[in-house]
XYZ file of C-alpha atoms in Angstrom:
334
model
C 91.114 122.318 79.428
C 92.973 119.050 79.005
C 94.460 117.353 82.035
C 97.193 115.023 83.059
C 97.752 112.836 86.089
C 100.766 113.843 88.067
C 102.191 111.701 90.893
C 104.078 114.237 92.967
C 105.532 111.683 95.392
C 104.541 108.300 96.766
C 100.870 108.461 97.840
C 100.353 111.940 96.400
C 98.829 112.800 93.000
C 96.945 115.650 91.371
C 95.206 116.401 88.104
C 97.134 119.130 86.402
C 96.492 121.282 83.378
C 98.126 119.670 80.355
C 99.812 121.634 77.647
C 101.061 119.507 74.683
C 104.788 119.723 74.094
C 105.601 120.582 70.554
C 107.539 117.732 68.896
C 111.231 118.553 68.300
C 113.400 117.087 65.560
C 112.778 113.369 65.237
C 109.768 113.499 67.602
C 105.986 113.102 67.208
C 103.003 114.340 69.129
C 100.429 111.612 69.813
C 96.790 112.151 70.804
C 96.336 109.450 73.497
C 93.264 107.174 73.019
C 93.694 104.912 76.036
C 96.277 104.061 78.681
C 96.509 100.892 80.688
C 97.103 100.516 84.443
C 99.389 97.742 85.595
C 101.030 96.652 88.806
C 104.111 98.838 88.124
C 101.862 101.930 88.005
C 100.575 100.947 91.428
C 104.150 100.657 92.552
C 104.840 104.162 91.314
C 101.883 105.542 93.237
C 102.634 103.563 96.422
C 106.381 104.299 96.283
C 107.681 100.738 96.235
C 109.162 100.670 92.761
C 112.907 99.789 92.854
C 115.212 102.714 93.300
C 116.438 104.126 90.047
C 113.383 102.946 88.168
C 111.132 105.928 88.856
C 111.682 109.707 89.013
C 109.139 112.033 90.725
C 107.151 114.115 89.978
C 105.866 112.014 87.167
C 102.983 111.572 84.702
C 102.669 107.747 84.596
C 101.455 105.688 81.646
C 103.608 103.226 79.671
C 100.818 101.112 78.184
C 99.044 103.262 75.585
C 97.593 103.669 72.088
C 96.826 106.762 70.069
C 96.972 108.708 66.808
C 99.835 110.844 65.537
C 98.667 114.442 65.355
C 101.883 116.288 64.638
C 105.475 115.489 63.611
C 108.746 117.328 64.192
C 111.505 118.031 61.693
C 112.885 114.986 59.970
C 109.847 112.846 60.575
C 107.731 111.777 57.616
C 104.514 113.789 57.285
C 102.731 110.556 56.308
C 102.736 109.543 59.965
C 100.117 112.170 60.771
C 96.758 110.530 61.289
C 98.224 107.029 61.728
C 97.251 104.822 64.602
C 100.272 103.888 66.738
C 101.646 102.324 69.831
C 105.185 102.904 71.122
C 108.127 101.374 72.894
C 108.857 102.661 76.340
C 112.582 102.217 76.771
C 114.528 105.355 75.766
C 117.691 103.577 74.717
C 120.828 105.364 73.599
C 121.102 103.563 70.202
C 124.869 103.580 70.200
C 126.022 101.177 72.887
C 126.915 97.545 72.147
C 123.656 96.196 73.613
C 121.543 98.615 71.577
C 123.417 97.669 68.348
C 122.651 94.025 69.214
C 118.878 94.906 69.425
C 118.855 94.404 73.230
C 117.507 97.895 73.922
C 116.164 96.938 77.377
C 119.750 96.315 78.416
C 121.077 99.697 77.202
C 124.301 100.446 79.051
C 123.619 104.188 79.119
C 121.184 103.696 82.015
C 117.470 103.139 82.530
C 115.017 105.684 80.990
C 111.426 104.684 80.247
C 108.179 106.439 79.349
C 105.850 106.586 82.268
C 108.632 105.984 84.896
C 111.478 108.425 84.335
C 109.945 110.327 81.387
C 106.427 111.750 81.081
C 103.858 109.059 80.277
C 100.497 108.754 78.560
C 98.124 109.562 81.451
C 97.437 112.863 79.634
C 95.700 114.106 76.521
C 98.895 113.903 74.489
C 102.356 112.245 74.570
C 105.465 113.547 72.857
C 108.147 110.942 72.134
C 110.824 109.991 69.554
C 109.277 108.789 66.302
C 111.809 105.901 66.214
C 109.867 104.289 69.105
C 106.605 104.080 67.226
C 104.964 101.015 65.708
C 102.308 101.829 63.150
C 99.075 99.867 63.349
C 96.640 98.871 60.570
C 94.166 101.609 59.732
C 91.282 99.465 60.969
C 92.967 98.619 64.321
C 90.870 98.881 67.483
C 92.782 101.455 69.590
C 91.154 100.268 72.799
C 92.540 96.753 72.196
C 95.863 98.218 71.059
C 96.390 99.929 74.407
C 97.298 96.448 75.738
C 100.075 95.842 73.229
C 102.809 96.899 75.639
C 102.237 94.037 78.086
C 101.644 91.788 75.048
C 105.050 92.823 73.720
C 106.663 91.848 77.036
C 105.136 88.401 76.720
C 106.154 88.223 73.078
C 109.715 88.739 74.282
C 109.254 85.737 76.602
C 107.704 83.609 73.822
C 110.577 84.416 71.435
C 113.096 83.532 74.093
C 111.276 80.262 74.837
C 111.419 79.247 71.197
C 108.550 76.845 71.423
C 108.240 74.654 68.355
C 105.162 72.939 66.849
C 104.260 69.777 68.602
C 105.980 70.605 71.941
C 104.184 70.535 75.218
C 103.956 74.018 76.669
C 102.508 75.541 79.848
C 101.735 78.993 81.309
C 101.833 79.703 85.042
C 99.652 82.689 85.909
C 96.242 83.789 84.678
C 96.494 87.583 84.674
C 96.865 89.793 81.596
C 100.417 88.521 80.868
C 99.331 84.899 81.289
C 96.422 85.256 78.862
C 98.760 86.872 76.261
C 101.223 84.007 76.789
C 98.490 81.505 76.004
C 97.730 83.331 72.758
C 101.316 83.534 71.625
C 102.079 79.857 72.436
C 98.862 78.721 70.785
C 100.098 80.345 67.552
C 102.976 77.796 67.359
C 100.624 74.749 67.322
C 101.758 72.992 70.493
C 100.707 69.409 71.209
C 99.484 70.503 74.621
C 98.969 73.977 76.231
C 98.354 73.829 79.986
C 97.457 76.848 82.135
C 98.161 76.768 85.893
C 96.416 79.281 88.140
C 95.433 79.826 91.795
C 91.678 79.938 91.074
C 89.229 78.750 88.492
C 88.031 82.221 87.455
C 90.128 82.321 84.232
C 89.698 78.739 83.097
C 87.013 79.568 80.529
C 88.994 82.466 79.115
C 92.175 80.322 78.995
C 90.415 77.727 76.973
C 88.883 80.458 74.742
C 92.384 81.654 73.999
C 93.585 78.155 73.106
C 94.514 76.296 76.308
C 93.965 72.542 76.154
C 94.072 72.063 79.907
C 93.733 74.034 83.182
C 95.017 73.056 86.650
C 95.179 74.780 90.033
C 98.635 75.398 91.499
C 97.884 73.179 94.474
C 96.704 70.236 92.442
C 98.992 67.426 91.285
C 100.917 68.757 88.368
C 102.844 66.993 85.639
C 106.648 67.325 85.275
C 107.307 66.672 81.584
C 106.684 69.866 79.758
C 109.158 71.252 77.170
C 108.471 74.966 77.666
C 106.973 76.957 80.557
C 106.375 80.670 80.721
C 105.795 82.147 84.181
C 103.808 85.355 84.463
C 102.412 85.445 87.989
C 105.227 87.424 89.704
C 105.608 85.321 92.842
C 108.408 83.080 94.051
C 106.017 80.173 94.402
C 104.901 80.569 90.812
C 108.529 80.457 89.673
C 109.075 77.204 91.567
C 105.851 75.763 90.232
C 106.898 76.692 86.709
C 110.321 74.974 87.135
C 108.631 71.835 88.556
C 106.518 71.456 85.408
C 109.525 70.988 83.170
C 111.143 67.838 81.888
C 114.890 67.485 82.205
C 116.448 69.954 79.770
C 113.270 72.002 79.587
C 113.097 75.701 78.948
C 111.725 78.224 81.441
C 111.108 81.966 80.936
C 110.334 84.117 83.979
C 108.459 87.436 83.475
C 107.108 88.175 86.930
C 108.920 90.187 89.582
C 108.469 88.874 93.173
C 109.003 91.106 96.133
C 112.502 91.804 97.422
C 114.072 88.920 99.384
C 111.818 86.224 97.863
C 113.171 82.694 97.979
C 114.351 81.670 94.570
C 114.795 78.533 92.492
C 116.931 75.712 93.803
C 120.272 75.944 91.915
C 121.018 72.249 92.531
C 117.717 71.352 90.834
C 118.474 73.639 87.921
C 121.897 72.081 87.399
C 120.953 68.441 87.875
C 117.938 68.731 85.571
C 119.838 70.973 83.109
C 117.025 73.459 82.900
C 117.425 76.464 80.639
C 116.213 79.590 82.521
C 115.758 83.020 80.931
C 114.116 86.201 82.133
C 112.273 89.154 80.556
C 112.177 92.774 81.732
C 110.447 94.972 79.114
C 110.290 94.401 75.394
C 112.973 95.024 72.762
C 112.069 96.113 69.200
C 111.859 92.617 67.728
C 109.232 91.672 70.335
C 107.243 94.790 69.585
C 107.355 94.140 65.850
C 106.272 90.538 66.456
C 103.364 91.689 68.624
C 102.109 94.233 66.121
C 102.275 91.593 63.277
C 100.393 89.023 65.330
C 97.818 91.619 66.387
C 97.377 92.769 62.765
C 96.608 89.172 61.660
C 93.910 88.763 64.274
C 95.768 86.037 66.205
C 96.040 88.276 69.296
C 92.807 89.350 70.895
C 93.327 91.792 73.800
C 89.789 93.146 74.059
C 88.258 90.439 76.239
C 90.859 91.247 78.941
C 89.503 94.807 79.390
C 86.939 95.029 82.199
C 86.990 98.709 83.228
C 87.395 102.004 81.314
C 87.567 105.244 83.330
C 88.337 108.907 82.657
C 91.637 110.372 83.951
C 89.745 111.614 87.039
C 89.275 107.943 87.893
C 92.971 107.430 88.476
C 92.729 106.595 92.216
C 89.858 104.240 91.589
C 91.822 102.524 88.807
C 94.853 102.101 91.222
C 92.512 100.502 93.770
C 90.879 98.207 91.256
C 94.322 96.903 90.080
C 95.334 96.054 93.647
C 92.011 94.732 94.904
C 92.636 91.094 94.054
C 89.099 90.788 92.721
C 89.007 88.065 90.043
C 86.323 90.049 88.191
C 88.860 92.868 87.543
C 90.853 92.397 84.412
C 92.641 95.155 82.542
C 91.776 98.670 83.637
C 92.060 101.527 81.095
C 92.001 105.251 81.518
C 90.589 107.248 78.601
C 92.000 110.763 78.278
């Protein structure tokens, strides 16, 4: 019998019998290879995800990889057997924002795999074929399970628009931070600094292309062209802004807790900083991520430290929230 994780309500979950849902017109059925656990999954389980951005009961899982096993009417048969990943946002496709390619801003309301629609913590996942991104035949599906967070960082990198020879920095050394290093390295910066709260990720940062590493409480420079923040704290956002030269470009990807003190608007105006934010990944960021992954310039596998069966869901949630520097990306393997 195949199983699925079902979070009934905050703090309550069960392993349920899973029956694959036949794909309807325009849909595909994917055999899930691996699904990642991130902080938002922990929010779903604990019940502190923002209102309107989760719907119980729910099978979580928005970071996943798998193989197409069946297609519905109107979907090319050639997709069967292909390795894939998929976008999470279930956009309407007809509003002004969707037509502009800004699917994460769909005006029809928020719907996302793993939060308001059934996710990939199950043996199979049924979803619209239009959300798929096909991987090379020789792709490592375990590594590919991390392409969703990578796509979110790709969105940040595309917004930042770093150019060859610019001085760039990343604040945060988690999964998102390590992906930011890899994307920024690909544009040949003159300098690539990583700022963290501990030294545990310095070696990995340099392996991915960082030219420097500093702790947040050390004396930091203030003349960088581009900074991407990935740590998800108000202090990290302020640190990221402080690293920039006048007129520099900042992209925030982390989500601090409610009520966190923000950036100083006077400082933003006087220094003419350009500030952008990212929540999720639109199609162009996904396509960019899959291309970079296919060329070998994106290496997610060193970030994976734990792989557990679906029965290990509570352990995985604890690992993600433990704050242990030895814990990187945790995957469940249906």
